[in-house]
Coordinates of C-alpha atoms and ligand atoms in Angstrom, one line a residue:
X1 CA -42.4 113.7 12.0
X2 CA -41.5 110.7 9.7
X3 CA -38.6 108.6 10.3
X4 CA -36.9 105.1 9.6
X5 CA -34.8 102.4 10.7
X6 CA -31.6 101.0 9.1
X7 CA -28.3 99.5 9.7
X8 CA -26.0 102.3 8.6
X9 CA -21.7 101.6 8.5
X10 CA -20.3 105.4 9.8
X11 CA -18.3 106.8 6.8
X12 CA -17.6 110.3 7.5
X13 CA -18.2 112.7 10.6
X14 CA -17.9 116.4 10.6
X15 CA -18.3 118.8 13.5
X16 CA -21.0 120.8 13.4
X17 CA -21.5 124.2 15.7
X18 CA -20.8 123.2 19.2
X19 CA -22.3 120.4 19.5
X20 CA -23.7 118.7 17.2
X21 CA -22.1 116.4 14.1
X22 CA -22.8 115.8 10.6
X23 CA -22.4 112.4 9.8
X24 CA -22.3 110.3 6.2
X25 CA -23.7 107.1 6.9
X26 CA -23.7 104.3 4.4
X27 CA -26.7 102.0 4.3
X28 CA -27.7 98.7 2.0
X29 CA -30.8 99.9 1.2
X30 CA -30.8 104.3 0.8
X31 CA -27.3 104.1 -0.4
X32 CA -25.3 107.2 1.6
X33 CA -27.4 109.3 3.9
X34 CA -25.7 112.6 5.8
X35 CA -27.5 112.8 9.2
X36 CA -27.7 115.8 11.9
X37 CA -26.7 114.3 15.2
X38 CA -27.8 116.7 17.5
X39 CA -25.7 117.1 21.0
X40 CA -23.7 114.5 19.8
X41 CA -20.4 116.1 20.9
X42 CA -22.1 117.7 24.6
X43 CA -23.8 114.8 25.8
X44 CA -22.3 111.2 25.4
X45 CA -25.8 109.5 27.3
X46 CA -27.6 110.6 24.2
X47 CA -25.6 108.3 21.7
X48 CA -22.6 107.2 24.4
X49 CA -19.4 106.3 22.7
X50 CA -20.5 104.2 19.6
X51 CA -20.6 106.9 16.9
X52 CA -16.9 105.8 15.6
X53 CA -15.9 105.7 11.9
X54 CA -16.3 102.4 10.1
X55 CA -19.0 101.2 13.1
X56 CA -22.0 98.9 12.5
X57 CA -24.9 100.4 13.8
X58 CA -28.8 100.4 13.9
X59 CA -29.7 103.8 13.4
X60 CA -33.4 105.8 13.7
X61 CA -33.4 108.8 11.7
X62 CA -36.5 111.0 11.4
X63 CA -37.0 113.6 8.7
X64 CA -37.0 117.1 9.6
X65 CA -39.2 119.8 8.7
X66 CA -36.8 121.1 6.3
X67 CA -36.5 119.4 2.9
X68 CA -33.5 117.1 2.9
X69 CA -32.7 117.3 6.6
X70 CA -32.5 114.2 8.5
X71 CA -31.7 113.5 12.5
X72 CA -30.6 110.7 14.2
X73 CA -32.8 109.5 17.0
X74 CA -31.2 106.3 18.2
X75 CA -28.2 104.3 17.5
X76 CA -27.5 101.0 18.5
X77 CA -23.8 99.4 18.3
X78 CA -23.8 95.9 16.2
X79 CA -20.5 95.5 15.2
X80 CA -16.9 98.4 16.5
X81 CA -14.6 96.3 14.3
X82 CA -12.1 97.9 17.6
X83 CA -9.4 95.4 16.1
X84 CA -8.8 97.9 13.1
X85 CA -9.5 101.3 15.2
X86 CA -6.6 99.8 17.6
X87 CA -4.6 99.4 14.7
X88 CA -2.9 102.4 12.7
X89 CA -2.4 100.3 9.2
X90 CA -5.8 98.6 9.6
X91 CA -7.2 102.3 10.3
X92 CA -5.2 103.8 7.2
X93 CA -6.5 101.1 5.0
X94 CA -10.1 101.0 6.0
X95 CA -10.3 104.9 5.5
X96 CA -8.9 104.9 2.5
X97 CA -11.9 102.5 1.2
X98 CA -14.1 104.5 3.3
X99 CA -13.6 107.9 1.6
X100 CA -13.4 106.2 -1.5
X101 CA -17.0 105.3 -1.2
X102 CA -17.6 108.6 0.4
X103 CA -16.6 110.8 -2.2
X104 CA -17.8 108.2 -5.2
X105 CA -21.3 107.5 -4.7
X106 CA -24.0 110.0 -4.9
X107 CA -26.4 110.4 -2.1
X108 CA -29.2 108.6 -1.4
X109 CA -28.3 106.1 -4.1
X110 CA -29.1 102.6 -3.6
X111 CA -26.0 100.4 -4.0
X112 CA -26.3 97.3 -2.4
X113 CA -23.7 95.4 -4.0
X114 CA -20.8 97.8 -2.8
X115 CA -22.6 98.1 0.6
X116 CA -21.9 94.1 1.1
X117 CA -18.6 94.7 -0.1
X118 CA -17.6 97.2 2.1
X119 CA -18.8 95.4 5.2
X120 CA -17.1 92.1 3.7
X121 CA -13.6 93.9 3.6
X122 CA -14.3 95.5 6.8
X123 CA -15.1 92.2 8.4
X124 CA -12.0 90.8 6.9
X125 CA -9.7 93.3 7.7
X126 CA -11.1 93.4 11.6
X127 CA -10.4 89.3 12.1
X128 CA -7.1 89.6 10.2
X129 CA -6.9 86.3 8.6
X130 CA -5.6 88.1 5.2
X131 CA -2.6 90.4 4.7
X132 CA -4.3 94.0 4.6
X133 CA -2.3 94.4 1.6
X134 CA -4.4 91.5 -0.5
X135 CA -7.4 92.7 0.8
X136 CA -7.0 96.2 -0.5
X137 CA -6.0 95.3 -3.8
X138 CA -9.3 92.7 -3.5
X139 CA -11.6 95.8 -2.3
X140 CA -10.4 98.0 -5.4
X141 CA -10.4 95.5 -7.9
X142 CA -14.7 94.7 -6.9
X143 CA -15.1 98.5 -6.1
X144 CA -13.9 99.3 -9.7
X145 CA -16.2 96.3 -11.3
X146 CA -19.2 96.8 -9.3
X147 CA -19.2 100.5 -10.8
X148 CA -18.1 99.9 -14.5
X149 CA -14.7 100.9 -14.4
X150 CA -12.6 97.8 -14.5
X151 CA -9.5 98.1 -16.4
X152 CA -9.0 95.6 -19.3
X153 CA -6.0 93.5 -18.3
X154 CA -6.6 90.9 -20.7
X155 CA -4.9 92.1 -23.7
X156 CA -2.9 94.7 -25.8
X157 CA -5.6 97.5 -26.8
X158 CA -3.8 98.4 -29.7
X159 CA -2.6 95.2 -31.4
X160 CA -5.4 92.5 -29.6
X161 CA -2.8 90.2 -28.6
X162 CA -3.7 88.3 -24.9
X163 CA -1.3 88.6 -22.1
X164 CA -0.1 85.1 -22.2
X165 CA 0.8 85.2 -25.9
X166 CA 3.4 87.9 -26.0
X167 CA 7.0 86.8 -25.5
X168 CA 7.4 90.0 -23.0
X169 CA 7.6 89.7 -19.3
X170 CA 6.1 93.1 -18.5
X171 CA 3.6 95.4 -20.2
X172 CA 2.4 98.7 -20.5
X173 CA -0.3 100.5 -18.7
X174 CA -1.2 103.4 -19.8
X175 CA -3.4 105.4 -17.5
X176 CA -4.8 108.6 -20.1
X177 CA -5.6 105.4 -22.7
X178 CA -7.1 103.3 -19.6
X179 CA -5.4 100.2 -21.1
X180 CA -2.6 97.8 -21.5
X181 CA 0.0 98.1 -24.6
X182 CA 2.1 95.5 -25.2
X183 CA 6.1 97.3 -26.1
X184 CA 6.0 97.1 -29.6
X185 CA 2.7 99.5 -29.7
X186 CA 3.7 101.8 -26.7
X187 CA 4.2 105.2 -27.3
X188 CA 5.8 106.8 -25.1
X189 CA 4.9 109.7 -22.9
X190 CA 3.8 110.2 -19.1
X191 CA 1.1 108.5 -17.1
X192 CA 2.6 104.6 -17.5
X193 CA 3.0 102.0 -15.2
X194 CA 4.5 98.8 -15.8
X195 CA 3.3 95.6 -14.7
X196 CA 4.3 91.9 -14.8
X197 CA 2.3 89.5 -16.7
X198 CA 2.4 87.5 -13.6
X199 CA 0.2 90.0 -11.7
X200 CA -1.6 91.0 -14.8
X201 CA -3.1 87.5 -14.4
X202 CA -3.1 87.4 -10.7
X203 CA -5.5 90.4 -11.3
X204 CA -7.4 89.1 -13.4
X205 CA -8.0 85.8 -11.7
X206 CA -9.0 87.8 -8.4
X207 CA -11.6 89.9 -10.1
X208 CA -13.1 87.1 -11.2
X209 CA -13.5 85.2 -7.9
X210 CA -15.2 86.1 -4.2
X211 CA -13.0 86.6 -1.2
X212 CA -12.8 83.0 -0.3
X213 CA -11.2 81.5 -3.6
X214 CA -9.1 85.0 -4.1
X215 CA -7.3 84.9 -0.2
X216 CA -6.4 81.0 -1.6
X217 CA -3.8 82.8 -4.5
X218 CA -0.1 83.3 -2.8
X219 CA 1.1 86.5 -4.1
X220 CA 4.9 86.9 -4.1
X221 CA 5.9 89.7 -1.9
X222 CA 7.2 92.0 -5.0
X223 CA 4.2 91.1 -7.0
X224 CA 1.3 92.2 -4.3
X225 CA 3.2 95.8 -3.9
X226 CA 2.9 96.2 -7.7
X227 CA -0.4 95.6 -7.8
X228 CA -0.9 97.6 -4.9
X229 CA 0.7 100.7 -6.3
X230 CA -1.2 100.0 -9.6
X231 CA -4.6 99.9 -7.8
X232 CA -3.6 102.8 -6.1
X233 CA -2.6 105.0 -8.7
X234 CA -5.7 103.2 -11.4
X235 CA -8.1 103.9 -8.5
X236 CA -7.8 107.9 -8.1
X237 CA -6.7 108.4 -11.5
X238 CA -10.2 106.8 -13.0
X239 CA -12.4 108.1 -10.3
X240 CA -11.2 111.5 -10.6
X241 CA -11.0 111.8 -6.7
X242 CA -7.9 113.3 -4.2
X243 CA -7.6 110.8 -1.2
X244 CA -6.6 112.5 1.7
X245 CA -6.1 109.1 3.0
X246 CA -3.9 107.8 0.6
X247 CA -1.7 109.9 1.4
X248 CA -2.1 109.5 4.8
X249 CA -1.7 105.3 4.4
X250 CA 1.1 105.6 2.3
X251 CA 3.0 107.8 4.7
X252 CA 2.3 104.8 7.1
X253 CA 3.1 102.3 5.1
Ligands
ZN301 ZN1 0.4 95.6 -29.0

């Protein structure tokens, strides 16, 4: 039987018959994997308590003999991240992201880049040094960039004029158009937001910039739950996915 070896973040877990569990794994270099864990639920000496969502572990898999199916061997515990599994918001926000990526990517597909950014977030979110809030709106703003779907905040699509040259305060976004309109060329209709040219350049500047230089910006308190509920609404809207866990974390909230 073939097999391999890989650090694997827990994404997803499903029981399966009595005792066993299927769980999504996400990995930096086979993208997401879904992996049988046999007696996973009867026997805790097998795996003992590690197999927890969000959980950094070292995993060996092995291929069964039917095409596509794939066990877990061994797992090893390298980081719990137990500061956001003790924590309900931390746990609401870290879901969200993790079903994002769950229900996004396809399987088996390498993608490194948002691999290092889920642990990044993850990491950030367990030590606590920046609101949750920033570092969700940070998390969606690189998820939506590293997979070609970052809205254009720069300008009015319909007219071309830049953000900082309108006499306005706020602008349009519309979400069926996927872009800003500055109020002379809006329309009308459902599916608008509005948002401040304040955090349409906030935005901006933290797409642009890693963690490190984007925790530096001070958001006002107003101005980080607009682009929250902008990210939040952009984000399902454009990927074309229900969140359970959305729901869930705004419920918390
Ligand atoms: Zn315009």
């Amino acid at each position: 039987m073939s097999g391999f070896t890989t650090t694997a973040i827990m994404l997803h877990r499903i029981h399966y018959g009595d005792n066993d569990l299927i769980i999504s794994f996400f990995t930096p270099d086979k993208g997401k994997i879904s992996i049988i864990a046999k007696a996973a639920k009867k026997s805790t000496k097998r795996f003992g308590p590690i197999l927890e969502l969000f959980s950094v572990l070292q995993v060996v898999c092995s291929n069964g003999r039917r095409q596509g199916m794939m066990y877990l061997q061994e797992a090893a515990l390298k980081h719990s991240f137990v500061d956001i599994r003790t924590d309900v918001k931390k746990t609401a926000y870290a879901s969200y992201w993790a079903e994002l990526i769950n229900t996004w990517v396809e399987e088996k597909k390498t993608q490194s880049q948002l691999y290092d950014l889920f642990l990044l977030a993850l990491e950030a979110l367990n030590c606590g040094k920046i609101s949750d809030e920033m570092l969700s709106v940070f998390f969606q703003l690189k998820f939506l960039n590293i997979n070609g779907l970052s809205p254009d905040l720069r300008q009015c699509r319909e007219c071309g004029i830049p953000v900082e040259q309108t006499p306005h305060t706020r602008l349009i976004f519309d979400l069926v158009k996927g872009g800003l309109q500055c109020p002379e060329c809006s329309s009308g209709g459902t599916g608008r937001l509005t948002l401040s040219k304040g955090v349409l350049k906030q935005l901006q500047w933290i797409g642009q910039h890693n963690l490190e230089t984007a925790q530096r910006l001070w958001f006002s308190p107003p101005a980080l739950q607009e682009s929250l509920a902008f990210m939040e609404t952009f984000v399902p809207f454009h990927t074309g996915r229900q969140l359970r866990s959305l729901k869930f974390l705004r419920q918390i909230r």
